[in-house]
PDB file of C-alpha atoms in Angstrom:
ATOM      1  CA  MET V1412       0.297  -0.375   0.100  1.00 48.00           C
ATOM      2  CA  ALA V1413       1.402   3.685  -0.638  1.00 43.00           C
ATOM      3  CA  ASP V1414       0.420   4.840   3.024  1.00 46.00           C
ATOM      4  CA  GLU V1415       0.604   2.099   5.203  1.00 48.00           C
ATOM      5  CA  PRO V1416      -1.063   2.403   8.014  1.00 48.00           C
ATOM      6  CA  SER V1417       0.327   1.858  11.259  1.00 49.00           C
ATOM      7  CA  ILE V1418       0.598  -1.267  13.296  1.00 50.00           C
ATOM      8  CA  SER V1419       0.399  -1.172  16.944  1.00 54.00           C
ATOM      9  CA  THR V1420       3.414  -1.027  18.392  1.00 63.00           C
ATOM     10  CA  LYS V1421       1.998   1.127  22.126  1.00 78.00           C
ATOM     11  CA  THR V1422       3.444  -0.602  25.070  1.00 86.00           C
ATOM     12  CA  ASN V1423       2.223   0.183  28.580  1.00 87.00           C
ATOM     13  CA  ALA V1424       1.987  -0.626  32.122  1.00 93.00           C
ATOM     14  CA  CYS V1425       0.221  -3.852  33.239  1.00 94.00           C
ATOM     15  CA  TRP V1426      -2.358  -3.262  35.881  1.00 94.00           C
ATOM     16  CA  SER V1427      -1.692  -6.139  38.209  1.00 93.00           C
ATOM     17  CA  CYS V1428       2.100  -5.739  38.410  1.00 95.00           C
ATOM     18  CA  LYS V1429       2.825  -2.350  36.085  1.00 94.00           C
ATOM     19  CA  GLY V1430       5.388  -4.778  34.399  1.00 93.00           C
ATOM     20  CA  PRO V1431       5.433  -3.919  30.040  1.00 93.00           C
ATOM     21  CA  VAL V1432       2.643  -5.229  28.130  1.00 91.00           C
ATOM     22  CA  SER V1433       2.120  -4.420  24.037  1.00 87.00           C
ATOM     23  CA  ASP V1434      -0.758  -3.169  23.709  1.00 82.00           C
ATOM     24  CA  ALA V1435      -1.757  -6.556  21.152  1.00 82.00           C
ATOM     25  CA  ALA V1436      -1.177  -8.593  24.283  1.00 88.00           C
ATOM     26  CA  LEU V1437      -3.844 -10.083  25.746  1.00 91.00           C
ATOM     27  CA  PHE V1438      -1.866 -11.211  29.173  1.00 93.00           C
ATOM     28  CA  CYS V1439       1.320  -9.421  31.442  1.00 94.00           C
ATOM     29  CA  ASP V1440       3.816 -11.381  30.122  1.00 92.00           C
ATOM     30  CA  THR V1441       5.859 -11.263  33.734  1.00 93.00           C
ATOM     31  CA  CYS V1442       2.344 -12.338  36.033  1.00 94.00           C
ATOM     32  CA  SER V1443       0.407 -14.104  33.301  1.00 93.00           C
ATOM     33  CA  ALA V1444      -2.602 -11.515  33.984  1.00 93.00           C
ATOM     34  CA  ILE V1445      -5.242 -10.737  31.765  1.00 94.00           C
ATOM     35  CA  GLN V1446      -5.001  -7.392  30.674  1.00 92.00           C
ATOM     36  CA  PRO V1447      -7.808  -4.887  28.832  1.00 92.00           C
ATOM     37  CA  PRO V1448      -8.033  -4.629  24.967  1.00 90.00           C
ATOM     38  CA  GLY V1449      -6.579  -2.140  24.111  1.00 83.00           C
ATOM     39  CA  GLN V1450      -6.119  -0.054  20.544  1.00 83.00           C
ATOM     40  CA  ALA V1451      -4.453  -2.996  18.931  1.00 87.00           C
ATOM     41  CA  ASP V1452      -5.603  -2.966  15.068  1.00 93.00           C
ATOM     42  CA  HIS V1453      -8.285  -6.133  13.823  1.00 95.00           C
ATOM     43  CA  PHE V1454      -5.406  -7.275  12.299  1.00 95.00           C
ATOM     44  CA  THR V1455      -2.265  -7.007  14.452  1.00 91.00           C
ATOM     45  CA  ARG V1456      -5.463  -9.059  17.332  1.00 91.00           C
ATOM     46  CA  PHE V1457      -4.870 -12.493  15.061  1.00 93.00           C
ATOM     47  CA  GLY V1458      -1.562 -12.228  14.222  1.00 90.00           C
ATOM     48  CA  GLN V1459      -1.957 -11.322  10.395  1.00 92.00           C
ATOM     49  CA  PRO V1460      -0.592  -8.594   8.751  1.00 92.00           C
ATOM     50  CA  ILE V1461      -2.487  -6.082   7.319  1.00 94.00           C
ATOM     51  CA  GLY V1462      -4.266  -6.017   3.972  1.00 95.00           C
ATOM     52  CA  PHE V1463      -6.871  -7.435   1.801  1.00 96.00           C
ATOM     53  CA  ASP V1464      -6.313 -10.412   1.546  1.00 93.00           C
ATOM     54  CA  LEU V1465      -6.161 -12.702   4.156  1.00 92.00           C
ATOM     55  CA  ASP V1466      -5.804 -16.673   4.840  1.00 93.00           C
ATOM     56  CA  PRO V1467      -9.568 -17.201   6.214  1.00 94.00           C
ATOM     57  CA  ALA V1468      -8.438 -21.031   7.415  1.00 96.00           C
ATOM     58  CA  ALA V1469      -5.063 -19.093   9.665  1.00 95.00           C
ATOM     59  CA  LEU V1470      -8.246 -16.455  11.298  1.00 96.00           C
ATOM     60  CA  GLU V1471     -10.257 -18.987  11.783  1.00 96.00           C
ATOM     61  CA  ALA V1472      -7.925 -20.352  13.385  1.00 96.00           C
ATOM     62  CA  ALA V1473      -6.083 -18.078  15.129  1.00 96.00           C
ATOM     63  CA  TYR V1474     -10.225 -16.632  16.584  1.00 96.00           C
ATOM     64  CA  PHE V1475     -10.913 -20.107  18.157  1.00 96.00           C
ATOM     65  CA  ASP V1476      -7.392 -20.089  19.791  1.00 95.00           C
ATOM     66  CA  LEU V1477      -8.456 -16.108  21.436  1.00 95.00           C
ATOM     67  CA  GLN V1478     -11.352 -17.611  22.534  1.00 92.00           C
ATOM     68  CA  ARG V1479     -10.582 -20.240  24.187  1.00 93.00           C
ATOM     69  CA  LYS V1480      -7.736 -18.496  26.296  1.00 93.00           C
ATOM     70  CA  LEU V1481     -10.787 -16.220  26.776  1.00 91.00           C
ATOM     71  CA  HIS V1482     -12.962 -18.000  27.530  1.00 86.00           C
ATOM     72  CA  PRO V1483     -15.280 -17.054  30.914  1.00 82.00           C
ATOM     73  CA  ASP V1484     -14.613 -20.597  32.737  1.00 86.00           C
ATOM     74  CA  ARG V1485     -10.780 -20.301  32.437  1.00 90.00           C
ATOM     75  CA  PHE V1486     -11.708 -17.374  34.588  1.00 92.00           C
ATOM     76  CA  ALA V1487     -14.440 -18.468  37.221  1.00 90.00           C
ATOM     77  CA  THR V1488     -12.016 -18.031  40.157  1.00 92.00           C
ATOM     78  CA  ARG V1489     -10.719 -15.041  39.014  1.00 92.00           C
ATOM     79  CA  SER V1490     -11.551 -11.833  40.879  1.00 93.00           C
ATOM     80  CA  GLY V1491     -13.967  -9.356  39.350  1.00 93.00           C
ATOM     81  CA  ARG V1492     -11.607  -6.999  37.813  1.00 94.00           C
ATOM     82  CA  GLU V1493     -10.457 -10.347  35.833  1.00 94.00           C
ATOM     83  CA  LYS V1494     -13.495 -11.974  34.258  1.00 93.00           C
ATOM     84  CA  ALA V1495     -13.945  -7.786  33.311  1.00 93.00           C
ATOM     85  CA  LEU V1496     -11.400  -8.126  31.231  1.00 94.00           C
ATOM     86  CA  SER V1497     -11.671 -10.904  29.641  1.00 93.00           C
ATOM     87  CA  GLN V1498     -15.051 -10.077  29.242  1.00 92.00           C
ATOM     88  CA  SER V1499     -13.656  -6.973  27.255  1.00 92.00           C
ATOM     89  CA  GLN V1500     -11.173  -9.754  25.625  1.00 92.00           C
ATOM     90  CA  ALA V1501     -13.601 -12.079  23.822  1.00 92.00           C
ATOM     91  CA  VAL V1502     -15.667  -8.800  22.741  1.00 92.00           C
ATOM     92  CA  ALA V1503     -13.214  -6.682  21.026  1.00 93.00           C
ATOM     93  CA  VAL V1504     -11.612 -10.346  19.391  1.00 94.00           C
ATOM     94  CA  ASN V1505     -15.378 -11.164  18.215  1.00 95.00           C
ATOM     95  CA  GLU V1506     -15.785  -7.405  16.696  1.00 95.00           C
ATOM     96  CA  ALA V1507     -12.030  -8.053  14.672  1.00 96.00           C
ATOM     97  CA  TYR V1508     -12.911 -11.575  13.701  1.00 97.00           C
ATOM     98  CA  GLU V1509     -16.725  -9.931  12.341  1.00 97.00           C
ATOM     99  CA  THR V1510     -15.121  -7.960  10.678  1.00 97.00           C
ATOM    100  CA  LEU V1511     -12.319  -9.581   9.179  1.00 98.00           C
ATOM    101  CA  SER V1512     -14.445 -12.733   8.112  1.00 97.00           C
ATOM    102  CA  ASP V1513     -16.841 -10.554   6.367  1.00 97.00           C
ATOM    103  CA  PRO V1514     -15.113  -8.875   3.048  1.00 97.00           C
ATOM    104  CA  LEU V1515     -16.843  -5.909   2.878  1.00 96.00           C
ATOM    105  CA  ARG V1516     -16.372  -5.210   6.000  1.00 96.00           C
ATOM    106  CA  ARG V1517     -13.057  -6.232   5.479  1.00 97.00           C
ATOM    107  CA  ALA V1518     -12.739  -3.397   3.407  1.00 97.00           C
ATOM    108  CA  ALA V1519     -14.382  -1.617   5.158  1.00 96.00           C
ATOM    109  CA  TYR V1520     -12.116  -1.136   8.045  1.00 96.00           C
ATOM    110  CA  LEU V1521      -9.019  -0.798   6.240  1.00 97.00           C
ATOM    111  CA  LEU V1522      -9.574   1.949   4.372  1.00 96.00           C
ATOM    112  CA  SER V1523     -10.482   3.561   7.759  1.00 95.00           C
ATOM    113  CA  LEU V1524      -7.138   2.354   8.734  1.00 95.00           C
ATOM    114  CA  ASN V1525      -5.625   4.979   6.014  1.00 94.00           C
ATOM    115  CA  GLY V1526      -8.205   7.888   6.624  1.00 93.00           C
ATOM    116  CA  ARG V1527     -11.233   6.480   4.637  1.00 92.00           C
ATOM    117  CA  THR V1528     -14.788   6.281   5.028  1.00 85.00           C
ATOM    118  CA  ALA V1529     -17.476   3.566   3.892  1.00 80.00           C
ATOM    119  CA  ASP V1530     -20.430   2.657   4.960  1.00 73.00           C
ATOM    120  CA  VAL V1531     -21.838  -0.286   4.413  1.00 76.00           C
ATOM    121  CA  ASP V1532     -24.678  -1.319   6.379  1.00 74.00           C
ATOM    122  CA  ARG V1533     -27.223   2.167   5.319  1.00 70.00           C
ATOM    123  CA  ASP V1534     -28.096   1.857   1.919  1.00 68.00           C
ATOM    124  CA  SER V1535     -26.949   4.858   0.387  1.00 68.00           C
ATOM    125  CA  THR V1536     -27.415   6.130  -3.836  1.00 68.00           C
ATOM    126  CA  ILE V1537     -25.139   5.302  -6.153  1.00 70.00           C
ATOM    127  CA  SER V1538     -23.285   7.598  -7.808  1.00 74.00           C
ATOM    128  CA  ASP V1539     -21.060   5.671 -10.211  1.00 80.00           C
ATOM    129  CA  PRO V1540     -23.168   5.950 -13.614  1.00 84.00           C
ATOM    130  CA  GLU V1541     -22.050   2.615 -14.851  1.00 85.00           C
ATOM    131  CA  LEU V1542     -22.421   1.014 -11.617  1.00 85.00           C
ATOM    132  CA  LEU V1543     -26.376   2.311 -12.214  1.00 86.00           C
ATOM    133  CA  MET V1544     -26.081   0.806 -15.082  1.00 88.00           C
ATOM    134  CA  GLU V1545     -25.482  -2.067 -14.547  1.00 87.00           C
ATOM    135  CA  SER V1546     -27.761  -2.236 -11.194  1.00 85.00           C
ATOM    136  CA  MET V1547     -30.599  -1.042 -13.253  1.00 89.00           C
ATOM    137  CA  GLU V1548     -29.605  -4.015 -15.483  1.00 91.00           C
ATOM    138  CA  ALA V1549     -29.394  -7.372 -12.840  1.00 90.00           C
ATOM    139  CA  ARG V1550     -32.501  -6.062 -11.372  1.00 89.00           C
ATOM    140  CA  GLU V1551     -34.597  -6.329 -14.032  1.00 92.00           C
ATOM    141  CA  ALA V1552     -33.037  -9.811 -15.398  1.00 92.00           C
ATOM    142  CA  LEU V1553     -34.313 -10.985 -11.662  1.00 92.00           C
ATOM    143  CA  ALA V1554     -37.405  -8.722 -11.725  1.00 91.00           C
ATOM    144  CA  GLU V1555     -38.443 -11.117 -15.157  1.00 91.00           C
ATOM    145  CA  ALA V1556     -36.945 -13.833 -13.574  1.00 90.00           C
ATOM    146  CA  GLU V1557     -39.507 -16.627 -14.021  1.00 89.00           C
ATOM    147  CA  THR V1558     -38.401 -19.970 -12.724  1.00 92.00           C
ATOM    148  CA  VAL V1559     -35.558 -21.141  -9.707  1.00 93.00           C
ATOM    149  CA  GLU V1560     -33.252 -22.127 -12.910  1.00 93.00           C
ATOM    150  CA  GLU V1561     -33.226 -18.082 -14.227  1.00 93.00           C
ATOM    151  CA  VAL V1562     -32.764 -17.633 -10.844  1.00 93.00           C
ATOM    152  CA  VAL V1563     -29.619 -20.015 -10.449  1.00 94.00           C
ATOM    153  CA  GLY V1564     -28.016 -18.825 -13.276  1.00 94.00           C
ATOM    154  CA  LEU V1565     -28.581 -15.348 -12.032  1.00 94.00           C
ATOM    155  CA  SER V1566     -27.308 -16.355  -8.969  1.00 94.00           C
ATOM    156  CA  ARG V1567     -23.870 -17.805 -10.476  1.00 95.00           C
ATOM    157  CA  GLU V1568     -22.735 -14.680 -12.266  1.00 94.00           C
ATOM    158  CA  THR V1569     -23.574 -12.200  -9.502  1.00 95.00           C
ATOM    159  CA  ASN V1570     -21.782 -14.711  -6.855  1.00 95.00           C
ATOM    160  CA  ALA V1571     -18.223 -14.522  -9.706  1.00 96.00           C
ATOM    161  CA  ARG V1572     -18.987 -11.218  -9.914  1.00 95.00           C
ATOM    162  CA  ILE V1573     -17.727 -11.067  -6.231  1.00 96.00           C
ATOM    163  CA  ARG V1574     -15.620 -13.151  -5.974  1.00 97.00           C
ATOM    164  CA  SER V1575     -13.725 -10.963  -9.399  1.00 97.00           C
ATOM    165  CA  CYS V1576     -14.862  -8.259  -7.434  1.00 97.00           C
ATOM    166  CA  GLU V1577     -12.225  -9.424  -4.544  1.00 97.00           C
ATOM    167  CA  GLN V1578      -9.563  -9.756  -6.551  1.00 97.00           C
ATOM    168  CA  GLU V1579     -10.039  -6.367  -7.833  1.00 97.00           C
ATOM    169  CA  LEU V1580     -10.146  -5.074  -4.352  1.00 97.00           C
ATOM    170  CA  ALA V1581      -6.656  -7.424  -3.036  1.00 97.00           C
ATOM    171  CA  VAL V1582      -5.226  -5.479  -5.803  1.00 97.00           C
ATOM    172  CA  ALA V1583      -6.013  -2.320  -5.200  1.00 97.00           C
ATOM    173  CA  PHE V1584      -5.645  -2.498  -1.581  1.00 97.00           C
ATOM    174  CA  THR V1585      -1.594  -3.720  -2.734  1.00 96.00           C
ATOM    175  CA  ALA V1586      -1.186  -0.844  -5.313  1.00 97.00           C
ATOM    176  CA  GLY V1587      -2.055   0.918  -2.295  1.00 96.00           C
ATOM    177  CA  ASP V1588      -4.836   2.774  -4.955  1.00 97.00           C
ATOM    178  CA  LEU V1589      -7.412   4.093  -2.647  1.00 96.00           C
ATOM    179  CA  ASP V1590      -9.312   5.823  -4.644  1.00 94.00           C
ATOM    180  CA  GLN V1591      -9.563   1.957  -6.597  1.00 94.00           C
ATOM    181  CA  ALA V1592     -10.273   0.634  -3.368  1.00 96.00           C
ATOM    182  CA  GLY V1593     -13.215   2.728  -2.081  1.00 93.00           C
ATOM    183  CA  ALA V1594     -14.986   2.282  -5.246  1.00 92.00           C
ATOM    184  CA  LEU V1595     -14.683  -1.599  -5.131  1.00 94.00           C
ATOM    185  CA  THR V1596     -15.552  -1.332  -2.144  1.00 95.00           C
ATOM    186  CA  THR V1597     -19.189   0.389  -3.879  1.00 92.00           C
ATOM    187  CA  LYS V1598     -19.821  -1.543  -6.020  1.00 93.00           C
ATOM    188  CA  LEU V1599     -19.381  -5.296  -3.296  1.00 95.00           C
ATOM    189  CA  LYS V1600     -21.906  -3.966  -1.688  1.00 94.00           C
ATOM    190  CA  TYR V1601     -23.990  -3.150  -4.439  1.00 92.00           C
ATOM    191  CA  LEU V1602     -23.092  -6.852  -5.004  1.00 94.00           C
ATOM    192  CA  GLY V1603     -23.653  -8.483  -2.022  1.00 94.00           C
ATOM    193  CA  LYS V1604     -27.124  -6.899  -1.547  1.00 92.00           C
ATOM    194  CA  LEU V1605     -27.697  -8.012  -5.678  1.00 93.00           C
ATOM    195  CA  ALA V1606     -27.124 -12.119  -4.418  1.00 94.00           C
ATOM    196  CA  GLY V1607     -29.585 -11.037  -1.222  1.00 94.00           C
ATOM    197  CA  GLU V1608     -32.727 -10.161  -3.843  1.00 93.00           C
ATOM    198  CA  THR V1609     -30.994 -12.957  -5.916  1.00 93.00           C
ATOM    199  CA  ARG V1610     -31.795 -15.187  -3.000  1.00 93.00           C
ATOM    200  CA  ALA V1611     -35.236 -14.300  -2.149  1.00 93.00           C
ATOM    201  CA  ARG V1612     -36.200 -14.226  -5.443  1.00 90.00           C
ATOM    202  CA  ARG V1613     -35.128 -17.729  -6.000  1.00 90.00           C
ATOM    203  CA  LEU V1614     -36.700 -18.477  -2.584  1.00 90.00           C
ATOM    204  CA  LYS V1615     -40.730 -17.138  -3.774  1.00 88.00           C
ATOM    205  CA  LEU V1616     -40.057 -19.093  -6.952  1.00 87.00           C
ATOM    206  CA  ALA V1617     -39.509 -22.026  -5.031  1.00 85.00           C
ATOM    207  CA  GLY V1618     -42.642 -22.073  -3.548  1.00 80.00           C
ATOM    208  CA  ARG V1619     -44.652 -21.244  -5.777  1.00 66.00           C
ATOM    209  CA  GLY V1620     -44.533 -25.419  -6.171  1.00 55.00           C
TER     210      GLY V1620
END
């Protein structure tokens, strides 16, 4: 990336022994006390390099490893503060996993790390004329589909476009082209919504028997 987002390397003092602990540390190396979540970015939290193209299996393995270490049962006999910190850490890990495991949210998060904004939760007007035309044509084709087979074909086309868009996003982020990454994030948001509408149309047609 042209403007590589910063990786959190901040060091804090352990709340228990006052020894040094990194921002991403779950436990103090000195006294083993669980630490607050800190301000580490989501990638650092899972030990992953910052970038759009990540290994889903490695992310999932890191997630379950952290969940195992932070499971409430492991802190059942600890102090109230340690129980509260384990809960905070678990919430932070869940939030990070939900963000990084979803390509659209991952793209929006990467943009935010670079000072850009991408709202993926709210509907918004498509300003790109080419994407707007694609959207209108796709929805028209979906509305005119009268059989499950026709919708399945449209679904395959949409899924192929989603995969292609994700590949283009990886290239754009690697090249540091944030304008292109932003445009592709908007496109991925639209394609995801279209995929949802396609599934709903398929279920509706299948329900007719």
